[in-house]
XYZ file of C-alpha atoms in Angstrom:
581
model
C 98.745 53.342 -75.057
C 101.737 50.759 -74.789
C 103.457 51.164 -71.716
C 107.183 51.902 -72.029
C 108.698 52.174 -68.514
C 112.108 50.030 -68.655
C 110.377 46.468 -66.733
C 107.557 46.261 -69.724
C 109.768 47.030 -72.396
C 112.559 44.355 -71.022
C 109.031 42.343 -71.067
C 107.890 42.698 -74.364
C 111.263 42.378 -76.303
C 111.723 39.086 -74.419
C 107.936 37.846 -75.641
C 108.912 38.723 -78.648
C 112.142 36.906 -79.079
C 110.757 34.135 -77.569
C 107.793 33.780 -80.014
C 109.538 34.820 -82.953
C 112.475 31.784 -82.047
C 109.190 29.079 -81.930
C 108.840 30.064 -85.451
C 113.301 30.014 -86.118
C 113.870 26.918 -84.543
C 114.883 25.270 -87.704
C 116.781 27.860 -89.080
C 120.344 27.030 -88.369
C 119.469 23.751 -89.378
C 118.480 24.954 -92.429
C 120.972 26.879 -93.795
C 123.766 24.486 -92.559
C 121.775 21.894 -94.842
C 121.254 24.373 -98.085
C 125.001 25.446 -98.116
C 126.707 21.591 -97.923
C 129.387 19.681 -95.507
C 131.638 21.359 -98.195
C 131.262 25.224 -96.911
C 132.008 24.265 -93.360
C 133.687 21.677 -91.689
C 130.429 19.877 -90.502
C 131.549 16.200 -91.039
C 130.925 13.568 -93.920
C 127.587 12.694 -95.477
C 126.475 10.521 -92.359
C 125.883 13.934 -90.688
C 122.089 14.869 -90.142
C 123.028 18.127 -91.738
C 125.064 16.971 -95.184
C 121.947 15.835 -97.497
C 122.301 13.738 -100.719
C 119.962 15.532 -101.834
C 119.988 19.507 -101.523
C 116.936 20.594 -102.432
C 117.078 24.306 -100.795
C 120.059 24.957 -103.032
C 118.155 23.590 -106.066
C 115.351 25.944 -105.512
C 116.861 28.658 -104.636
C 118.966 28.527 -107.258
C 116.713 28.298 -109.784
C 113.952 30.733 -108.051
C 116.727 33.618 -106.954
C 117.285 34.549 -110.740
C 113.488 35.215 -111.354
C 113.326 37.228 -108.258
C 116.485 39.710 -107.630
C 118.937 38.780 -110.839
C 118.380 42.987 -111.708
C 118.139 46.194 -110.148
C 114.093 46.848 -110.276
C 112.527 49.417 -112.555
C 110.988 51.509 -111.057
C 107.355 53.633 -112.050
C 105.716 56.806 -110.413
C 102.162 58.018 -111.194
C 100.898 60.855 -109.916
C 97.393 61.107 -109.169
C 97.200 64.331 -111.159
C 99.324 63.595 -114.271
C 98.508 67.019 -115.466
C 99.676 69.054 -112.619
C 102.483 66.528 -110.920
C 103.503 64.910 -114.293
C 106.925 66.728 -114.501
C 107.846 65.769 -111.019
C 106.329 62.600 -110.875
C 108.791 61.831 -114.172
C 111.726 63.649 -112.200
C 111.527 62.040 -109.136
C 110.877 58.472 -111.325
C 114.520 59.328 -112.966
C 115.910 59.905 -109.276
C 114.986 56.475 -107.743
C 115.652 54.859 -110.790
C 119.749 56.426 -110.887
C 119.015 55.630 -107.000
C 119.053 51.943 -106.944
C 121.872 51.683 -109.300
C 123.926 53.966 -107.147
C 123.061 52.616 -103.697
C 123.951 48.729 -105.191
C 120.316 47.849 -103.889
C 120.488 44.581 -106.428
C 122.893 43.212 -103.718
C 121.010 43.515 -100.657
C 118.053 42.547 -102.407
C 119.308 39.566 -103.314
C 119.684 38.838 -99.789
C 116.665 39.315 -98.334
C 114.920 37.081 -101.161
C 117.200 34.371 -100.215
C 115.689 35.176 -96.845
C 112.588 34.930 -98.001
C 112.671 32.074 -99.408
C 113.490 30.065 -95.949
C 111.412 31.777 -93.867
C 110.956 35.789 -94.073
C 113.002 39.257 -95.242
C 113.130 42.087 -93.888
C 114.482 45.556 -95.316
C 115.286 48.368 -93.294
C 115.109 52.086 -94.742
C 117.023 54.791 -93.179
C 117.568 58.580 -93.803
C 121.389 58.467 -94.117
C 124.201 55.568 -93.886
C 124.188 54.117 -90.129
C 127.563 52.881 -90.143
C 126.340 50.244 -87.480
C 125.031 48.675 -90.405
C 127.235 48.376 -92.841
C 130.636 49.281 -92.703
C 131.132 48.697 -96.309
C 129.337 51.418 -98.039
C 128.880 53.431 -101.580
C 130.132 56.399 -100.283
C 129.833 58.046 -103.574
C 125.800 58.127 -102.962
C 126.590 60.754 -99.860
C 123.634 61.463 -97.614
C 121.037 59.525 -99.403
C 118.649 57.152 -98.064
C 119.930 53.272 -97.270
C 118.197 50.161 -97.522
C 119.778 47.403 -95.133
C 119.257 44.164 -95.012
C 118.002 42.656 -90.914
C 118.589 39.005 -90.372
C 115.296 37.179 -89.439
C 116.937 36.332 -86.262
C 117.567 39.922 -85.405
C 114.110 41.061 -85.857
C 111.065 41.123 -83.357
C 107.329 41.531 -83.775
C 104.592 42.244 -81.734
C 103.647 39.375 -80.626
C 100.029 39.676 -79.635
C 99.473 41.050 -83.176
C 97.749 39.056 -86.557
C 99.215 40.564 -88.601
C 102.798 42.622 -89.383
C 100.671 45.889 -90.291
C 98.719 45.522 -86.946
C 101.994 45.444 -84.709
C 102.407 47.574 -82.042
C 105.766 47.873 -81.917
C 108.359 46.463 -84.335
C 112.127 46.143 -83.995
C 115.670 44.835 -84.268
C 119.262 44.153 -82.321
C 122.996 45.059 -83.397
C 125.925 44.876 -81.600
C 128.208 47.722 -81.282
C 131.583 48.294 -79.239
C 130.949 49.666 -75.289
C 133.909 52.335 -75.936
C 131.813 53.498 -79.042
C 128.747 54.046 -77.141
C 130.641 55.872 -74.420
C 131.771 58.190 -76.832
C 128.595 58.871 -78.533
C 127.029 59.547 -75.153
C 129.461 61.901 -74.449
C 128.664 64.088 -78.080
C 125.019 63.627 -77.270
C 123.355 65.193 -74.445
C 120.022 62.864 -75.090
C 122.089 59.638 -73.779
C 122.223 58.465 -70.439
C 125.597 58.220 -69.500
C 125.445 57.077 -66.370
C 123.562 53.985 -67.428
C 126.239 53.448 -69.930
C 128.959 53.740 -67.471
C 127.351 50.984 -65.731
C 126.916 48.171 -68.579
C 129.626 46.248 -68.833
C 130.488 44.425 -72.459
C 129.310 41.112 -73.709
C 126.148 39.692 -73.281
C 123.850 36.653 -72.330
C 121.150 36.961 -75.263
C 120.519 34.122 -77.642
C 120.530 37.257 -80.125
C 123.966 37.797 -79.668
C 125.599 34.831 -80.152
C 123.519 33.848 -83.160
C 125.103 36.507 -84.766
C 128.699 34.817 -84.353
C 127.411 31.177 -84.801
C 128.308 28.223 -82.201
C 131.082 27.478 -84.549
C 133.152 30.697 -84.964
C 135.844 31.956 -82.875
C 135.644 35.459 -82.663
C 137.898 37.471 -80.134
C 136.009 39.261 -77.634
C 135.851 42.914 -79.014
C 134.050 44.515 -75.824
C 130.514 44.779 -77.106
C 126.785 45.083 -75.887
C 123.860 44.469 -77.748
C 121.714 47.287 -78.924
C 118.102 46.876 -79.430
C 115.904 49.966 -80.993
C 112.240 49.627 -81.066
C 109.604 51.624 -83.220
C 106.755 52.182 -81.928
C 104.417 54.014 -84.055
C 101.065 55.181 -81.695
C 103.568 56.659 -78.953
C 104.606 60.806 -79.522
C 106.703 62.503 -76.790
C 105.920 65.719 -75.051
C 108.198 67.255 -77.707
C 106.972 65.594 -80.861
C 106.897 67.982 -83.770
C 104.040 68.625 -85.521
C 105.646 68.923 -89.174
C 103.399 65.492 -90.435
C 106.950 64.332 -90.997
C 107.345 62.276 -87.493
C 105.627 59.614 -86.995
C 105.674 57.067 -84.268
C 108.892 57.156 -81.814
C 112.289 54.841 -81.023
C 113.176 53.393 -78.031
C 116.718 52.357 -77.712
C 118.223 49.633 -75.281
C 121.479 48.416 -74.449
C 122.447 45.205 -72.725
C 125.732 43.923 -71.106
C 127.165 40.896 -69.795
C 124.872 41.202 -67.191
C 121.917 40.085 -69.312
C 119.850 43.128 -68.526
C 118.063 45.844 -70.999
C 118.352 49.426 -69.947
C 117.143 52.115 -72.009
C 120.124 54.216 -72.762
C 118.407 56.929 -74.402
C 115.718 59.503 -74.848
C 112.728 58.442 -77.070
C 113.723 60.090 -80.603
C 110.795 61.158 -82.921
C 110.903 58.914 -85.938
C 111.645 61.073 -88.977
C 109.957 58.920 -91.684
C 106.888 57.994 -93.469
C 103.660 56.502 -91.190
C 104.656 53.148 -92.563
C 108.093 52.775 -90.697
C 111.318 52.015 -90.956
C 110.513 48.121 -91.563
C 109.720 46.286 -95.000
C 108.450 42.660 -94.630
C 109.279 40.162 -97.346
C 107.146 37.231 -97.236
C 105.869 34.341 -99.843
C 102.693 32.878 -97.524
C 100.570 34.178 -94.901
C 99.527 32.459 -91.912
C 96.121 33.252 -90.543
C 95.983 34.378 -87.438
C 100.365 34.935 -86.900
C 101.807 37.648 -88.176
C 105.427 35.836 -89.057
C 105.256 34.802 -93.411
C 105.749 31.201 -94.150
C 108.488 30.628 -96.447
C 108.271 27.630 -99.163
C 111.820 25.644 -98.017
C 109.578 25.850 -94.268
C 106.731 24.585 -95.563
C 108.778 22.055 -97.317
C 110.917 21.327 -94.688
C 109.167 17.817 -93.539
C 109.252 16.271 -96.770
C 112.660 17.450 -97.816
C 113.928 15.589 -94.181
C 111.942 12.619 -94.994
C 113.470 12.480 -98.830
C 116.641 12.566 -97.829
C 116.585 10.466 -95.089
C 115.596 7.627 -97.706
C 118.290 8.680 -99.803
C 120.667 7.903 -96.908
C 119.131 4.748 -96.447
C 119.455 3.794 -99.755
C 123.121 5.126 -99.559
C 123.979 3.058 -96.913
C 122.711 -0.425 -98.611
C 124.834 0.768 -101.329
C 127.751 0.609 -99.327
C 126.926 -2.640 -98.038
C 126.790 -4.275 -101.300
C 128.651 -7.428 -102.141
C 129.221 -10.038 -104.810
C 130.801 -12.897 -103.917
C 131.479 -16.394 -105.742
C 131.695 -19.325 -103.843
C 133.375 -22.856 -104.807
C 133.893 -26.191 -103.416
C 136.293 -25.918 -100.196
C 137.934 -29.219 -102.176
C 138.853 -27.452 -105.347
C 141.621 -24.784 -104.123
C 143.227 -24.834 -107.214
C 139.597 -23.397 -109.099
C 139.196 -20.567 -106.659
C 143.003 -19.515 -107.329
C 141.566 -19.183 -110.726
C 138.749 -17.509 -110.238
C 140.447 -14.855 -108.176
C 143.449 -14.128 -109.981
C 142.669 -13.884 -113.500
C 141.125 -10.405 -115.103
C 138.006 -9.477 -116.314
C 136.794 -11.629 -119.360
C 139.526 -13.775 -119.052
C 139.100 -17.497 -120.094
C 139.984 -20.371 -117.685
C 140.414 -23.498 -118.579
C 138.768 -26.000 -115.675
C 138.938 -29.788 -115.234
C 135.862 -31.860 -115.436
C 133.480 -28.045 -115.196
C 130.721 -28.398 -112.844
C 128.750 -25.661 -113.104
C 127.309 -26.359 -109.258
C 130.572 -26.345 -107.715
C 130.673 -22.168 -108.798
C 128.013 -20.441 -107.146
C 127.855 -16.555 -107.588
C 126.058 -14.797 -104.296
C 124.865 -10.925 -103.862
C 124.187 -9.920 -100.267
C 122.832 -6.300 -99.545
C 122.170 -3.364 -102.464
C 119.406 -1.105 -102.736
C 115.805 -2.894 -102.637
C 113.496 -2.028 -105.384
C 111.190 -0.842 -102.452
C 113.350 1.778 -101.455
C 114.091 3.056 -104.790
C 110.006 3.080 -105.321
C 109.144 5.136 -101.986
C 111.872 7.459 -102.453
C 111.187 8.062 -105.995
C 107.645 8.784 -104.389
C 108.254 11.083 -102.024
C 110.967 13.234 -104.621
C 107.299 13.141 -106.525
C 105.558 14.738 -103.251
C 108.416 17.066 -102.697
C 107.559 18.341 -106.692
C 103.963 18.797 -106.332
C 104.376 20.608 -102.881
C 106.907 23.088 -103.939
C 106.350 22.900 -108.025
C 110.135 22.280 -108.740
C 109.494 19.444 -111.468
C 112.103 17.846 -113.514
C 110.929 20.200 -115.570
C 112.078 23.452 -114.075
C 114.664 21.726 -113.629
C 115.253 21.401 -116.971
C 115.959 17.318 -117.135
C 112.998 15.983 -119.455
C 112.884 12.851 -120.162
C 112.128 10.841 -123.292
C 108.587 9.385 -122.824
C 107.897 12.718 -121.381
C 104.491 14.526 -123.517
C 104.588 17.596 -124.928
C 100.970 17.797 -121.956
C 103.197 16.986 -119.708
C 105.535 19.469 -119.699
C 102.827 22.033 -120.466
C 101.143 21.200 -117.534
C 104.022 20.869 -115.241
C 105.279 24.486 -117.183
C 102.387 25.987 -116.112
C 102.051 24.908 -112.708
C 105.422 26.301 -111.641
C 105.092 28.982 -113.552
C 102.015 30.169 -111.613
C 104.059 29.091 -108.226
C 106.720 31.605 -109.361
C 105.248 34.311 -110.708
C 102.745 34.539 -107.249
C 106.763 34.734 -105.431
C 107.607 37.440 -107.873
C 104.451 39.525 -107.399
C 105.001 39.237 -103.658
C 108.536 40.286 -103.790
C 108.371 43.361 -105.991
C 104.923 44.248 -104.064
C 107.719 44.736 -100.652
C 110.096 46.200 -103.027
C 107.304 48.549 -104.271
C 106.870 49.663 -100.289
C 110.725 49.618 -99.283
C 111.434 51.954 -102.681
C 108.411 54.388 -101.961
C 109.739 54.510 -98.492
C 113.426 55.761 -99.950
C 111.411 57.836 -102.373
C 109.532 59.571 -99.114
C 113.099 60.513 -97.842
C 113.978 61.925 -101.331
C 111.253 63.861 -101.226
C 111.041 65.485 -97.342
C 115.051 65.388 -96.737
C 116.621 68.913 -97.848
C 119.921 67.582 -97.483
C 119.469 65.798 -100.997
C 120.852 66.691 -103.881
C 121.017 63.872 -106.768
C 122.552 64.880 -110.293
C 120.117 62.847 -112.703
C 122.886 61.822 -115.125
C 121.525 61.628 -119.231
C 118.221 60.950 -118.261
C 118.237 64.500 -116.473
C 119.074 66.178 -119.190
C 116.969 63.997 -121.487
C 113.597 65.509 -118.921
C 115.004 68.903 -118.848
C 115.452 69.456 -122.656
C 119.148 69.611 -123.189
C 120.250 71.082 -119.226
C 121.800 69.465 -116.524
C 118.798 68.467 -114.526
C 119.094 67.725 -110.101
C 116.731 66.307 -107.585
C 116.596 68.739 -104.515
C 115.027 67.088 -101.528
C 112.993 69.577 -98.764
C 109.342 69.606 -101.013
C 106.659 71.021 -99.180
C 103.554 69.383 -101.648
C 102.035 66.323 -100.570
C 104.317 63.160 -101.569
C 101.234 60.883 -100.951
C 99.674 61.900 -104.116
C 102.817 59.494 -106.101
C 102.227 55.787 -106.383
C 105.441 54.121 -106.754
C 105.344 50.552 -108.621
C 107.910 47.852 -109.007
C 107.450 45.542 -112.063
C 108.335 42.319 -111.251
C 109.703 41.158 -114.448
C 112.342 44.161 -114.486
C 114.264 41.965 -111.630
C 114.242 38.722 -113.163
C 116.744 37.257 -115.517
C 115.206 37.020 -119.442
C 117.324 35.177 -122.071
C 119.418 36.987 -124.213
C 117.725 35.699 -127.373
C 113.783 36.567 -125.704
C 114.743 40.194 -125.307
C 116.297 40.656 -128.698
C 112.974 38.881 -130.331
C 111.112 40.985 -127.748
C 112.922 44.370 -129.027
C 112.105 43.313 -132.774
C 108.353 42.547 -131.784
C 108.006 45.579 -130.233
C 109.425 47.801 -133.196
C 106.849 45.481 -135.716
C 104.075 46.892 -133.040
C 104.508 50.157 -132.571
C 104.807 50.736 -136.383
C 101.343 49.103 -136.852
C 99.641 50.200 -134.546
C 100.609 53.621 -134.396
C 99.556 53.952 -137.934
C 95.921 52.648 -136.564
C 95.304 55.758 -134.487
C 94.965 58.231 -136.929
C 92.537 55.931 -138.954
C 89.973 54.875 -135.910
C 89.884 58.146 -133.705
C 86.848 56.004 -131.492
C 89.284 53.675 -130.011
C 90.630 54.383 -126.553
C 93.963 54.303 -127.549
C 95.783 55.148 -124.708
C 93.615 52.592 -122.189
C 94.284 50.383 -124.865
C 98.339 50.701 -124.902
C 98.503 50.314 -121.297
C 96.260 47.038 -121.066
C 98.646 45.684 -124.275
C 101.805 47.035 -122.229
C 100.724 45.150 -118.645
C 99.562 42.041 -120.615
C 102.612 41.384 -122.720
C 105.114 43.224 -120.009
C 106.235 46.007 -121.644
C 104.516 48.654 -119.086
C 106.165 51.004 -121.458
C 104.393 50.626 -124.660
C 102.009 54.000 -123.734
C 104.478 56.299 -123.221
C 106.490 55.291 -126.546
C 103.548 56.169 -129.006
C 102.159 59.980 -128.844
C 98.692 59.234 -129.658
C 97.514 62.807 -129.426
C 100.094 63.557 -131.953
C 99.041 60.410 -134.239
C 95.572 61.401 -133.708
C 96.413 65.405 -135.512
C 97.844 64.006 -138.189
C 96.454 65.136 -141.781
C 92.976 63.798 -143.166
C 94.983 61.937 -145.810
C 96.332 59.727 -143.590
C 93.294 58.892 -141.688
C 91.713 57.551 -145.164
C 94.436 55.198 -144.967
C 94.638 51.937 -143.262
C 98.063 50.824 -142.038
C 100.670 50.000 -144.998
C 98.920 53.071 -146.733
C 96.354 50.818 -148.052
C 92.319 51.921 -148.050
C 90.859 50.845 -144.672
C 87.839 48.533 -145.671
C 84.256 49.323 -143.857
C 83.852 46.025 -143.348
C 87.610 45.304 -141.740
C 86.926 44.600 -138.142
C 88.659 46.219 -135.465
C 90.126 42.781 -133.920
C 91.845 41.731 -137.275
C 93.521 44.832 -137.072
C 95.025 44.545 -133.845
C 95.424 40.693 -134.323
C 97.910 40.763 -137.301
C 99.993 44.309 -135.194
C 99.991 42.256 -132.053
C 101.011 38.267 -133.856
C 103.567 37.152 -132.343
C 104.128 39.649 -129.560
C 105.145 38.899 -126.093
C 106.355 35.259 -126.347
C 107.926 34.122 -123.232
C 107.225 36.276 -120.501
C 127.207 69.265 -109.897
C 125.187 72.673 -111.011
C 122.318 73.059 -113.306
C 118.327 72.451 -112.952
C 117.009 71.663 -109.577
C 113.348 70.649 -108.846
C-alpha cells in the first residue's frame, strides 16, 4: 500500500515532477520554434528560436486535419445485441448528440497538437469544474466534461513502465487563496486551519510555467493545487456501490513552497480506469511517458535548420564587385553610373583592365548537405514533398506511390492511436452517462427516429452492468475527406447496396451479415450492415430468389466472386418530456 502521510506525498509529487521535466526539457523550446518570431516578440531570424525552416508547423499542419478536423463518431456494441440492443443504440445516440453539445472537437484538437510534440492528456469529470474552464457550454447542464491537462501540469508515477501500471497519477491548477477559504468554509471535509496558514503565490516550476517567463501577469493571490488519484487506496468510509474506485488526495501550496494536504481523501466516483486519458504516438520501453514524432525529430530538425542559417548568412554576405584600372577614373564613372543594359562607349577597350569579382554566396556544399539532411528529416518523420503536395517534374508515378504509401502508413498508425484514447476518454463520459442519475439528455431527431415517432431521453442512474458496452471511435470519422471523395463515396455506396442487396435473397449460404461488416471496416463505411436488412432480403418471395441481380437468371456456373466483384468495382477509393430509458 502507497504511503500517503503529508512528507511521502510532498516526496513523490516532487519525483514525479522532476522526472517528468527530464523528459519536458525541450518543450518551451519547442513551441516557441513551431509558432514563429512573428507570434511573440522573440527577436529576428538570428534567434536560436526563429527557424527558416518550420517544420513542426508543417507537420502539424498537415497531420492535425487527419486527426481532430471532426467531432468523432461514435459506436456501441453490446455484448448481447439481443437483450441490450435497444440501449446499446440509445445510449450510442446520447454520446453521439454528446460530443456535439459539449464542443469536444475543440479540446480534442488540442490535445492532438499535444500529442504530436510530446504527449496528451484528457481529463473526464462528472460535472463542469469551473477550475477548469471558465468558458463553458452551459447549455449541456450537469453532464460529463472532458478537459484538456497541459503536459507540464501532469505527473506520473515515476517508478512505473508503463501509464496503466502507475500508482498514482495526477495534475496541478492554480486557484485564488480567498476562493479556497470560502470553499473550506461550505465544506466541513477541508482543513481550514491549514488553509488559514498558506499564504498566496508559490515557488513551483509548475506554477510559473503556466504564466510563461515572458508574460506579465498581476499577482491575483493564488496557490497551486495539486489532486492526486490514487487508485489501490479506499478510506475507512469507502462505499461499496462498485461505483468508487481508487481515492483523491488534494494539496495546496503557498509562497512558502510547501505541499499540505488541505483535504480529506474523497472516494473517486468514476470508472476503475480513472479520471486520466493518455494520448500518445510511440512507446518507450521501459518509461511510461509516449514519445511524440516532432521529439523524436527534434535533433535533425535543429541540425536542418541550423544549415539553413548558415546558408542564410553567406547569402547575406554576398558581393559582386567590378574592378578597373586605378588610372582610368573616367571608365569606372561609367561603369557605375549608367543602368542596366546600357551601352558605353570606351576608348581603346581592354577587356583586362575590367575585371568582375564575386566574394561570399552559398557554396554548392552547403546547398548539398542541407538538401541531405531535409532528405533525413523526410524519411524519419515521412513528410515528403509529397505530402506536401510539391511534386516535381522528373518525379515517377513509383515514386510518389511509394512515398504515398509510406506516409500514409505513418499517419494512419497516428490516427489509430488517437481515436484508440478517444475510444477510452468517450467510454469513460459514457460510464458517467450511464451511473449519474442527475442526467437527463433529450436525444433530438435521432430520439425520436429510435423511439418510433416519440420524444425519446437518456436518464442516467442504470443499475445493469455498463461493462457489457464496447464503445469504438472510428478514426476516419475525425479526419478531413474531400468534398468531391465523399460525394463519389455516397454514389458508390448507393451502386452497392442496390447490388448486393439483391444478392441475398438469391445465395441464402453466404454469411451475409459477417460479410457486410468485413466490406464496411475494409472500405470505411462501418455502417454498411446496419443499412441492408438481410433477414428481411433473405424472406423475400421464391421468385426473386430465381433471380440474379438486374432480374436476370442467376447462372450455376456464375461464381460467387464475380458477383461481388462487379457490386463492389469501384468502391472505397481514397480512404423536455417524453420517453426516458
Amino acid at each position: 500500500m502507497l504511503r500517503v502521510d503529508t512528507e511521502n506525498l510532498r516526496q513523490e509529487i516532487e519525483t514525479a515532477r522532476k522526472w517528468r521535466d527530464q523528459h519536458l526539457h525541450t518543450w518551451k523550446e519547442q513551441i516557441s520554434r513551431f509558432s514563429g518570431g512573428a507570434y511573440l516578440d522573440g527577436g529576428g531570424m538570428a534567434d536560436s528560436n526563429n527557424d527558416p525552416e518550420n517544420f513542426a508547423y508543417s507537420m502539424v499542419g498537415l497531420v492535425l486535419p487527419k486527426l481532430a478536423y471532426d467531432c468523432p463518431r461514435v459506436e456501441v456494441e453490446p455484448d448481447d445485441p439481443i437483450a441490450d440492443g435497444y440501449t446499446g443504440e440509445v445510449l450510442e445516440a446520447a454520446l453521439n448528440r454528446w460530443t456535439v453539445r459539449s464542443s469536444l472537437r475543440k479540446t480534442l484538437q488540442r490535445i492532438a497538437t499535444d500529442m504530436m510534440f510530446s504527449w496528451g492528456i484528457a481529463m473526464v469529470t462528472r460535472e463542469p469544474e469551473s477550475s477548469m474552464r471558465r468558458i463553458d457550454p452551459h447549455h449541456m447542464g450537469t453532464t460529463p466534461r472532458v478537459y484538456r491537462i497541459s503536459p507540464e501540469h501532469f505527473i506520473m508515477d515515476p517508478a512505473a513502465d508503463s501509464f496503466e501500471e502507475s500508482r498514482f497519477l495526477g495534475h496541478s491548477y492554480t486557484m485564488d487563496l480567498e476562493d479556497l477559504k470560502d470553499l473550506a468554509k461550505e465544506d466541513d471535509n477541508y482543513y481550514k486551519d491549514v488553509i488559514e496558514e498558506i499564504a498566496s503565490g508559490s515557488s513551483s516550476e509548475d506554477y510559473r510555467f503556466k504564466f510563461g517567463e515572458r508574460r506579465e501577469i498581476t499577482d491575483r493571490d493564488e496557490v497551486l493545487i495539486t489532486e492526486l488519484w490514487i487508485p489501490e487506496l479506499k478510506t475507512d468510509d469507502y462505499p461499496k456501490d462498485g461505483k468508487h474506485n481508487g481515492t483523491i488526495y488534494t494539496l495546496a501550496e503557498g509562497a512558502e513552497g510547501v505541499m499540505e494536504v488541505i483535504a480529506d481523501p474523497k472516494p473517486y466516483f468514476g470508472p476503475p480506469s480513472g479520471p486520466y486519458i493518455m494520448h500518445g504516438a510511440y512507446t518507450v520501453p521501459g518509461d511510461q511517458h509516449p514519445l511524440g514524432p516532432l521529439t523524436a525529430a527534434d535533433g535533425l530538425i535543429r541540425e536542418l535548420n541550423h544549415h539553413l542559417k548558415s546558408m542564410g548568412n553567406s547569402a547575406a554576405a554576398y558581393r559582386r564587385l567590378v574592378g578597373v584600372d586605378a588610372r582610368a577614373a573616367k571608365l569606372a564613372q561609367d561603369i557605375a553610373n549608367k543602368p542596366d543594359l546600357f551601352v558605353v562607349p570606351i576608348e581603346n577597350l581592354d577587356k583586362d583592365r575590367v575585371v568582375q569579382m564575386e566574394f561570399g554566396g552559398v557554396t554548392q556544399q552547403q546547398i548539398t548537405y542541407a538538401s541531405m539532411t531535409q532528405d533525413r528529416l523526410d524519411r524519419l518523420t515521412g513528410l515528403s514533398e509529397v505530402m506536401r503536395g510539391n511534386i516535381h517534374g522528373d518525379t515517377t508515378a513509383t515514386e510518389v506511390t511509394t512515398a504515398a504509401t509510406s506516409a500514409g502508413i505513418r499517419v494512419a498508425w497516428l490516427q489509430q492511436q488517437f481515436a484508440e484514447s478517444v475510444s477510452q476518454t468517450l467510454w469513460t463520459v459514457g460510464w458517467y452517462l450511464w451511473h449519474d442519475n442527475q442526467i437527463a439528455m433529450p436525444l433530438g431527431k435521432e430520439g425520436v427516429r429510435i423511439a418510433g415517432g416519440t420524444a425519446l431521453k437518456w436518464k442516467g442512474g442504470r443499475k445493469d452492468d455498463y461493462a457489457a458496452m464496447s464503445i469504438k471511435v472510428q478514426a476516419h470519422s475525425m479526419q478531413r475527406v474531400d468534398e468531391a471523395l465523399q460525394q463519389k463515396r455516397s454514389v458508390e455506396l448507393l451502386q452497392l447496396v442496390m447490388q448486393i442487396g439483391q444478392m441475398i435473397p438469391v445465395m441464402p449460404f453466404v454469411d451475409w451479415n459477417k460479410l457486410l461488416d468485413n466490406i464496411g471496416d475494409t472500405l470505411n463505411m462501418p455502417d454498411l450492415g446496419k443499412i441492408i436488412n438481410t433477414g428481411g432480403a433473405q424472406q423475400m418471395q421464391q421468385p426473386m430468389q430465381q433471380q440474379g441481380p438486374g432480374g436476370e437468371a442467376v447462372s450455376p456456373t456464375t461464381s460467387v466472386g464475380d458477383m461481388l466483384s462487379s457490386a463492389t468495382r469501384g468502391v472505397g477509393a481514397g480512404s423536455g418530456s417524453g420517453r426516458a430509458i
